Coordinates of C-alpha atoms in Angstrom, one line a residue:
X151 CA -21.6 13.6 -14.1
X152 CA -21.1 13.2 -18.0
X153 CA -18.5 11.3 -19.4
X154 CA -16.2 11.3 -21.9
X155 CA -15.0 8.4 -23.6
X156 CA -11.7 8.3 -25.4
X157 CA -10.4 6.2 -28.4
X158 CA -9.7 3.0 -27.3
X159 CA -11.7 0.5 -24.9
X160 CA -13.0 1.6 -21.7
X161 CA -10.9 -0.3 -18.8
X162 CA -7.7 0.2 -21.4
X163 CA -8.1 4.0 -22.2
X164 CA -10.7 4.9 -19.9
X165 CA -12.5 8.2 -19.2
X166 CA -11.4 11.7 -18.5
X167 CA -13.9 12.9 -16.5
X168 CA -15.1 10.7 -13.4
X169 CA -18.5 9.2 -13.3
X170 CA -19.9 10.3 -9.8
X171 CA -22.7 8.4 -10.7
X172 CA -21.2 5.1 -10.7
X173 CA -20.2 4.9 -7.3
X174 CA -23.8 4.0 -5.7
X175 CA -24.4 1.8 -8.6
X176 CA -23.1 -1.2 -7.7
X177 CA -24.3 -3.6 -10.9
X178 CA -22.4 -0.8 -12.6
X179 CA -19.4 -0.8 -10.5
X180 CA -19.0 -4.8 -11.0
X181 CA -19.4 -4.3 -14.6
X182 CA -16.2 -2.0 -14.8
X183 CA -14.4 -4.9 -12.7
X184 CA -14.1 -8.1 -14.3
X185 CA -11.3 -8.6 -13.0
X186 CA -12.3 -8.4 -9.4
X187 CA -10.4 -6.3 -8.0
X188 CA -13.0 -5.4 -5.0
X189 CA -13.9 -8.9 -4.0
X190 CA -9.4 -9.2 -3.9
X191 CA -9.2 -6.3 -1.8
X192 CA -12.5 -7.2 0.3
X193 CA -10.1 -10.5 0.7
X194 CA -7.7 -8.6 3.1
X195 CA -9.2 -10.4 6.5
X196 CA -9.3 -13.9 4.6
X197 CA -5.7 -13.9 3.9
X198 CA -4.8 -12.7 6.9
X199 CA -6.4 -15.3 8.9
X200 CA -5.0 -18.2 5.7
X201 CA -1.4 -16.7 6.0
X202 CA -1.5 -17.0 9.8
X203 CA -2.0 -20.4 9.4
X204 CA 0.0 -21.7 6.8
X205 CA 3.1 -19.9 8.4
X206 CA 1.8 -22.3 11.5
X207 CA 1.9 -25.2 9.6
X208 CA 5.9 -24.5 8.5
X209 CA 8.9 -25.1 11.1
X210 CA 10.2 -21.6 11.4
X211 CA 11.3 -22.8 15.1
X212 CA 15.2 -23.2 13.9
X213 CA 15.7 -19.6 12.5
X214 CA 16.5 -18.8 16.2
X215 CA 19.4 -21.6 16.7
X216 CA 21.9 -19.3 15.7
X217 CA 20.7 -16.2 18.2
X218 CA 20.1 -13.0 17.1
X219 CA 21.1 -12.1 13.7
X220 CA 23.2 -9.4 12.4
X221 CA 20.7 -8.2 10.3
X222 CA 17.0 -9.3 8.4
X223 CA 16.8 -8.7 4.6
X224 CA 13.6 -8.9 3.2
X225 CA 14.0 -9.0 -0.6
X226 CA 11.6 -8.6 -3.2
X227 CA 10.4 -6.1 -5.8
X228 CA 6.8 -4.2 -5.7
X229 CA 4.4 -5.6 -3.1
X230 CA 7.0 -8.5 -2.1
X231 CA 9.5 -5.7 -1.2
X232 CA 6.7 -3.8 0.6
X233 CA 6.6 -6.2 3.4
X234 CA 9.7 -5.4 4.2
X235 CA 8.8 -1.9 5.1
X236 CA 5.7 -3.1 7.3
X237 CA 8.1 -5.2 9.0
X238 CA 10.6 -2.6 9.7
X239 CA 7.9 0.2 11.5
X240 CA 6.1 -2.9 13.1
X241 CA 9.4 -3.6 14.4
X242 CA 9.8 0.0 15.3
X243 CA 12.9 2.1 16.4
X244 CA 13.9 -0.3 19.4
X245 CA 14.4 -3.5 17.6
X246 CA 17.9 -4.6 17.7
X247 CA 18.2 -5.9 14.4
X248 CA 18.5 -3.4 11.5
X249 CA 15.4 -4.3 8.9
X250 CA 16.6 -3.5 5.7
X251 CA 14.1 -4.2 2.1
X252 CA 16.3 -5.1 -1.0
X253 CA 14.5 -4.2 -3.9
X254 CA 17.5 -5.4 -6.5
X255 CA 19.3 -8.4 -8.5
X256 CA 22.4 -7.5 -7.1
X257 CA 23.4 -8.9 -4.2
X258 CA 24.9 -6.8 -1.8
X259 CA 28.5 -8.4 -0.6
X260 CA 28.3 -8.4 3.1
X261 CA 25.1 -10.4 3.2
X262 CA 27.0 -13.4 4.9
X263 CA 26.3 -16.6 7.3
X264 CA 25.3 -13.8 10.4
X265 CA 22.4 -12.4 8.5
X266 CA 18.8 -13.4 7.8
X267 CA 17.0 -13.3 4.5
X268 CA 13.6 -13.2 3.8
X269 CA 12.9 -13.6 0.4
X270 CA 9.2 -12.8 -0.9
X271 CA 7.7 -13.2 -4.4
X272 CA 3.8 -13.8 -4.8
X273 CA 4.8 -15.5 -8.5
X274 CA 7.6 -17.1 -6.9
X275 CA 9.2 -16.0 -10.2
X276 CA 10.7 -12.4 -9.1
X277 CA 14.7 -12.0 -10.6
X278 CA 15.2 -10.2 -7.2
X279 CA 14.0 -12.8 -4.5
X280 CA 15.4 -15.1 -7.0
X281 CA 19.3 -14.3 -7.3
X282 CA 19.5 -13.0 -3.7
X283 CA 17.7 -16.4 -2.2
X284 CA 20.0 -18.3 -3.7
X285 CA 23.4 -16.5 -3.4
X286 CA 22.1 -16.0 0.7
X287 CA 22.0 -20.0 0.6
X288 CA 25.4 -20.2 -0.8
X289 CA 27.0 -17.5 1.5
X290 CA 25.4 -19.6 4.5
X291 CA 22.8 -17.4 5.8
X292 CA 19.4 -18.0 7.4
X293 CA 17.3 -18.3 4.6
X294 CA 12.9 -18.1 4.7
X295 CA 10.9 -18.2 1.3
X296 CA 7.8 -16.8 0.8
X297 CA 5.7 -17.6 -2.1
X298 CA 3.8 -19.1 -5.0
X299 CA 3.6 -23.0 -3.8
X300 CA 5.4 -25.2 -6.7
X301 CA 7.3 -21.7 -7.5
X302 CA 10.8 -21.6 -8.5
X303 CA 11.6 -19.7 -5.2
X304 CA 9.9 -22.6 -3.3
X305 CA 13.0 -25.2 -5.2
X306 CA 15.6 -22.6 -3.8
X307 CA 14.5 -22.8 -0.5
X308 CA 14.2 -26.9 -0.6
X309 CA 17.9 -26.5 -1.9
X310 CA 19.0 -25.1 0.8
X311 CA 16.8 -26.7 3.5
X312 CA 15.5 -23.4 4.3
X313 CA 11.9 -23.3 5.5
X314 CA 9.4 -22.4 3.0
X315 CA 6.0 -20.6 3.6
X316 CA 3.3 -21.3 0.2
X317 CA 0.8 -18.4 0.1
X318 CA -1.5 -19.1 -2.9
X319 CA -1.7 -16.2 -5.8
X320 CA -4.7 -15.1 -6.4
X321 CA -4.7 -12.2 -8.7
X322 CA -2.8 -8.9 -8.5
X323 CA 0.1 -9.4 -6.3
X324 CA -0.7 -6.0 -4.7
X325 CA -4.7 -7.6 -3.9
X326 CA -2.5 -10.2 -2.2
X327 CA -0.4 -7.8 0.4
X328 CA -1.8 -9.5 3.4
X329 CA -0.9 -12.3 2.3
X330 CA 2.8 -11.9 1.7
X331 CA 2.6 -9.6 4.8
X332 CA 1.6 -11.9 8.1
X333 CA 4.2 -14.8 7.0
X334 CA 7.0 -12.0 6.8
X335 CA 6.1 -10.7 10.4
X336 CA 5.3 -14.5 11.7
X337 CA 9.5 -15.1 10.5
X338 CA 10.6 -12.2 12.4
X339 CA 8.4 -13.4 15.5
X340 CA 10.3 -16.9 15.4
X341 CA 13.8 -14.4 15.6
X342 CA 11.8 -12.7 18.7
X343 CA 12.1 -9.1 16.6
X344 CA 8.4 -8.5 16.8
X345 CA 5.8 -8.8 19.4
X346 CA 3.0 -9.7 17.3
X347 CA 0.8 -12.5 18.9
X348 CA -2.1 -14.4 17.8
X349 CA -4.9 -11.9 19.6
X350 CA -3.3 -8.9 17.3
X351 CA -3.7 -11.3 14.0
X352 CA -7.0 -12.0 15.0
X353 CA -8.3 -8.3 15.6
X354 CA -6.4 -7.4 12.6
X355 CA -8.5 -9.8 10.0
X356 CA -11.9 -8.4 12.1
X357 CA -10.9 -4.8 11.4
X358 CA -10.2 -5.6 8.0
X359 CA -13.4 -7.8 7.4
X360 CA -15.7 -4.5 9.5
X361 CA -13.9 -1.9 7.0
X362 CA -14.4 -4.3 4.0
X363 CA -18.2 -4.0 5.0
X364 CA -18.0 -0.4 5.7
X365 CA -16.1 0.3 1.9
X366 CA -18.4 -2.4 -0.2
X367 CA -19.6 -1.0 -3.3
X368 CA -23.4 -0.9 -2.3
X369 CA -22.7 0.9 0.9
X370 CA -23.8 4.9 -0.6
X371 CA -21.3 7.5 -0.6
X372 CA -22.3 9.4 1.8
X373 CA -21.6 7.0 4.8
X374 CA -19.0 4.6 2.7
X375 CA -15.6 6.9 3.7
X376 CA -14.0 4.8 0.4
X377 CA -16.1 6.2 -2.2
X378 CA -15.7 9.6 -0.7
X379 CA -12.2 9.8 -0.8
X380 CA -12.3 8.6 -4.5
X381 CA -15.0 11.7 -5.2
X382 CA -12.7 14.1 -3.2
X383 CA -9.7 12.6 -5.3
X384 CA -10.9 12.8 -9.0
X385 CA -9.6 15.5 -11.0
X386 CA -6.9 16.2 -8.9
X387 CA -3.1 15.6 -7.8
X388 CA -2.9 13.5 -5.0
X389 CA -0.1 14.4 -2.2
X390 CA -0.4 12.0 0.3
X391 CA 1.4 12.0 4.1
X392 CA 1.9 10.0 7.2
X393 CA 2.3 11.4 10.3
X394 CA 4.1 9.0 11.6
X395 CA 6.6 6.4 10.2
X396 CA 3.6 3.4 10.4
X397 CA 1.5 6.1 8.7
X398 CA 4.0 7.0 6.0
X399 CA 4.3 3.4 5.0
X400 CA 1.1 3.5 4.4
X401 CA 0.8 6.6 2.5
X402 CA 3.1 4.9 0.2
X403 CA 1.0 2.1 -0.4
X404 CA -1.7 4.3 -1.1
X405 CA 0.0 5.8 -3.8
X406 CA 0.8 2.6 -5.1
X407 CA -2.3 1.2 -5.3
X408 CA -3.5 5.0 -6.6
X409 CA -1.0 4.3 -9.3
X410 CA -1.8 0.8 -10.5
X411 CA -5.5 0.9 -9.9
X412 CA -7.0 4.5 -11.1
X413 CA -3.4 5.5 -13.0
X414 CA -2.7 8.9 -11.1
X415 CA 0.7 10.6 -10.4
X416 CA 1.1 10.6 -7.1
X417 CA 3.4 12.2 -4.2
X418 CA 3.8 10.6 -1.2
X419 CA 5.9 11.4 1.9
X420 CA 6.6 11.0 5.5
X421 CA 5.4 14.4 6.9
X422 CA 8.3 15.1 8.6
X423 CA 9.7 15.1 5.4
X424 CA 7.7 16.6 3.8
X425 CA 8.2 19.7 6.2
X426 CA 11.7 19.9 4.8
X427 CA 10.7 20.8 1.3
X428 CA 7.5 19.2 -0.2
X429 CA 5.4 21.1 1.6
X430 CA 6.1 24.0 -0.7
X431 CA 4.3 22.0 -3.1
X432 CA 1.1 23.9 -1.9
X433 CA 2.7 26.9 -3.1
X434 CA 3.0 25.8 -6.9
X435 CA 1.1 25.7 -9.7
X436 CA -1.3 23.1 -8.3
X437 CA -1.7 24.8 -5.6
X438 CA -2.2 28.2 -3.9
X439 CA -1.2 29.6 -7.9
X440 CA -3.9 27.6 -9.5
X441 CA -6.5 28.5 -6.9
X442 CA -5.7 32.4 -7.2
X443 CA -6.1 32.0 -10.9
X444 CA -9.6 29.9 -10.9
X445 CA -13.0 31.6 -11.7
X446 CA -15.1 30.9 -9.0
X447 CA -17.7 30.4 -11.7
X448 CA -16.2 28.2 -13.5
X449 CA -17.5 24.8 -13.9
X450 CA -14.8 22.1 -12.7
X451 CA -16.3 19.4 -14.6
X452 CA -15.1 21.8 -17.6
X453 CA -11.1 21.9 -16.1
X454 CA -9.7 19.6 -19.0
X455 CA -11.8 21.8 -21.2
X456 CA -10.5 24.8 -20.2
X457 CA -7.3 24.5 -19.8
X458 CA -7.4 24.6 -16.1
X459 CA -4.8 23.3 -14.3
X460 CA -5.5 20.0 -12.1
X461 CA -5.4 21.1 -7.9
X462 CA -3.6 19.8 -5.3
X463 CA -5.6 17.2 -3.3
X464 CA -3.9 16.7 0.4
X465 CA -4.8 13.2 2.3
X466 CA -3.2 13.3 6.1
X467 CA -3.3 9.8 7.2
X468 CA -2.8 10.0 10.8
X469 CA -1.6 7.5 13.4
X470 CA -2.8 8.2 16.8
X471 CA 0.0 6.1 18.7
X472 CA -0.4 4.1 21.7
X473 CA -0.7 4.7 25.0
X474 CA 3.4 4.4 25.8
X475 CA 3.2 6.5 22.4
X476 CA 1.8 9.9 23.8
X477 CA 4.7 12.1 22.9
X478 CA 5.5 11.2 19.8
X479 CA 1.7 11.1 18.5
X480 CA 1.2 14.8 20.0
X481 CA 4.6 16.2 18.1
X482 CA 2.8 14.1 15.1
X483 CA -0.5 15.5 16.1
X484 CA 0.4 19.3 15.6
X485 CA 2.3 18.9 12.4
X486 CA -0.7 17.4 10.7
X487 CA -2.7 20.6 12.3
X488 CA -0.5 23.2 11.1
X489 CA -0.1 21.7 7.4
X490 CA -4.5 21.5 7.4
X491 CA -4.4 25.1 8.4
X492 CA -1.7 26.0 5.7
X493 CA -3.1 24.4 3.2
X494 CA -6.6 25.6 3.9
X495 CA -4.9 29.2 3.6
X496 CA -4.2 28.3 0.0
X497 CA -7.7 27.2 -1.2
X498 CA -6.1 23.7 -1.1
X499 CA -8.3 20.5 0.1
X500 CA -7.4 18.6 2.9
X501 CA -8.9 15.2 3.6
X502 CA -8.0 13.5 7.1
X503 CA -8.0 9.8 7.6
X504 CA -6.7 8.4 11.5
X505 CA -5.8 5.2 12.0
X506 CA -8.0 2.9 14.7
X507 CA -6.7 -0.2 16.6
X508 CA -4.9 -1.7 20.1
X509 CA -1.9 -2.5 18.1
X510 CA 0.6 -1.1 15.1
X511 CA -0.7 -3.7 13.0
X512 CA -4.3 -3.0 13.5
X513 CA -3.8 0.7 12.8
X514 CA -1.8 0.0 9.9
X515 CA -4.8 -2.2 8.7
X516 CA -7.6 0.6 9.4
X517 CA -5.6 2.9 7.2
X518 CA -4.5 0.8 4.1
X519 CA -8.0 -0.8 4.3
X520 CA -10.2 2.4 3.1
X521 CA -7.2 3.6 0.7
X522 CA -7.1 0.6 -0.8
X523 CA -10.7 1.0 -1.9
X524 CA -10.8 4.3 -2.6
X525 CA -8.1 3.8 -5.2
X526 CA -10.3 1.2 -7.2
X527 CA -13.6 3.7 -6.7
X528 CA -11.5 6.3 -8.4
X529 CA -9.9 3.8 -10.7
X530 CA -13.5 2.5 -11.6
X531 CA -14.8 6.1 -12.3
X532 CA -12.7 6.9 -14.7
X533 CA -13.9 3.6 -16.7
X534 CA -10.7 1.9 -15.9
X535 CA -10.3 -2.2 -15.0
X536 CA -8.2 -1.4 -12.0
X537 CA -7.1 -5.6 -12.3
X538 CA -5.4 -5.0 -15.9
X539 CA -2.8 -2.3 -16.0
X540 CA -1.8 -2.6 -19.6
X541 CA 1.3 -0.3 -19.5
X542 CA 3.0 -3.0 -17.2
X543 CA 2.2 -6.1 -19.4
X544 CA 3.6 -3.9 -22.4
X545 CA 6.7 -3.2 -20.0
X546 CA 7.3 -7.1 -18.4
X547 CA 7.2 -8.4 -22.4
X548 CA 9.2 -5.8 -23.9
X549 CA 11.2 -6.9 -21.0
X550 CA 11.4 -10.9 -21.7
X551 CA 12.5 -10.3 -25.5

């Protein structure tokens, strides 16, 4: 497929149309990442298997002096903050601790000496984990810090004798999820909120090393699920939902990463949710109005040519459940069904992705672990350096001035 360049650097400006060609090129597809994006997200199994043992090697043993808490706060902003979701559906509906994320400065006033915070920050620099560590340590609660090693977060913590968990940076902190991720679920284990043992880490870090393999760049298209998605994906308006609540968390993170890494406007949604109002989406102008209104003779490589506007792409990530899971997967189950067959009423595309795995963390991994490629395929495509996301540097130093 041709492209088009616009004015300005490729990886900065990028392309309009995608290069379909560059996905089975994989010389090409380094080229377009200097900043190694792949090889970060190819990391995933690495860092869980790193994380898991630096959280090990830190005392996290005393968190459960004081009992059960009144409640966990995991604070951070961006991918810090998104741990805090994975905890919470890991954690699932019959924990007995609310899991809240805090994704602000302010600290809220009841956080007190009964509560536990988990502050997470890949810089170790984040305002958020920042002001709410340290006012948790002055109110007298359970404090954890997760971070940067030599960080400014990791001097709070030593202030306050609260342990401290030092998870190298390497990158992007959203190539670094995993990373931030096991050390938040390894401090909710030590409060005996989660029932995540060694044998789930470990199959965790192999199904994200076996998808890594299955998604690299010179696996073709046709069997690499990664660089189909993207190819599905280009051109259009993503609307991305979970079937379940592990699912929706990572339908989010899917349009994060579609976000940072290939710059697309994204909805994303629980499917439940979704049922209560989004779902009319398909009836809109991406949707069934801009299918009804398409020449079926039309070339699409030509929509930003003629004026066309883009369609609706659907991805269903589904989570199958476990076994003592059956009901709630099959209510899940024939949502997803009946939004495929409304959509494929409407001309609109549907692509399907199910999660795999024994346990909630393994399925979470099968279904973040193909999305996150996909969203540097598409972001490659377009001629884009999914790594440098100018529009945020410009932000963060208007910011400091």
């Amino acid at each position: 497929m041709a492209t088009s360049p616009l004015d300005g650097a490729a990886g900065v400006r990028g392309n309009r149309f995608f290069d379909e060609a560059l996905l089975d090129n994989a010389p090409a597809l380094a080229a377009r990442d200097p900043g190694g994006m792949l090889r970060a997200i190819a990391s995933a199994g690495a860092q869980v298997r790193e994380a898991t043992t630096l959280a090990a090697e830190t005392d996290l043993s005393h968190l459960a002096d004081e009992g059960r808490p009144r409640a966990v706060v995991v604070v951070g902003a961006g991918t810090a903050a998104r741990t805090g979701d994975i905890l919470a559906t890991i954690a699932g509906p019959r924990c007995l601790v609310p899991v809240l994320t805090h994704r602000s400065v302010e600290v809220p006033g009841w956080i007190g000496a009964a509560d536990v915070v988990i502050a997470v920050s890949a810089s170790g620099r984040s305002p958020e984990a920042l002001a709410v560590a340290e006012m948790a340590g002055r109110r007298g609660a359970r404090l954890v810090g997760i971070g940067a090693p030599g960080s400014p977060l990791q001097s709070v913590a030593e202030r306050y004798r609260a342990p401290f968990i030092p998870v190298p940076r390497r990158g992007a902190a959203r190539a670094n999820m995993w990373g931030l991720t096991v050390p938040v679920l390894m401090a909710a284990r030590a409060l005996g909120l989660v029932k995540v043992n060694e044998a789930d880490l470990a199959e965790t870090a192999v199904r994200l090393d076996q998808d890594a393999d299955r998604c690299r760049p010179t696996a073709e298209t046709f069997v690499n699920i990664s660089k189909t998605l993207a190819l599905n994906m280009a051109g259009s308006v993503p609307v991305i939902w979970g079937d379940s609540p592990l699912a929706a968390v990572a339908a989010v993170r899917y349009g994060d990463m579609l976000s940072a890494n290939a710059r697309y406007p994204v909805v994303t949604d629980a499917l439940g949710e979704a049922g209560r109002g989004r779902v009319g989406l398909l009836d809109g102008v991406f949707g069934a109005l801009a299918a009804s209104e398409r020449d079926i003779f039309a070339d699409p490589d030509l929509d930003d040519v003629t004026g066309d506007p883009p369609r609706l792409r659907v991805v269903l990530l589904c989570d199958g459940g476990l076994a003592d899971e059956n009901s709630a997967a099959q209510t899940t189950d024939r949502r997803a069904e009946v939004v495929q067959d409304i959509a494929a009423r409407r001309g609109i595309e549907v692509d399907v992705l199910t999660a795999e795995g024994g346990s909630a963390l393994e399925r979470f991994a099968s279904l973040v672990a193909a999305t996150d490629f996909a969203s540097v395929y598409l972001g490659l495509g377009h001629g884009l350096d999914p790594m440098a996301v100018p529009a945020v540097t410009e932000l963060k130093e208007q910011l400091r001035k």
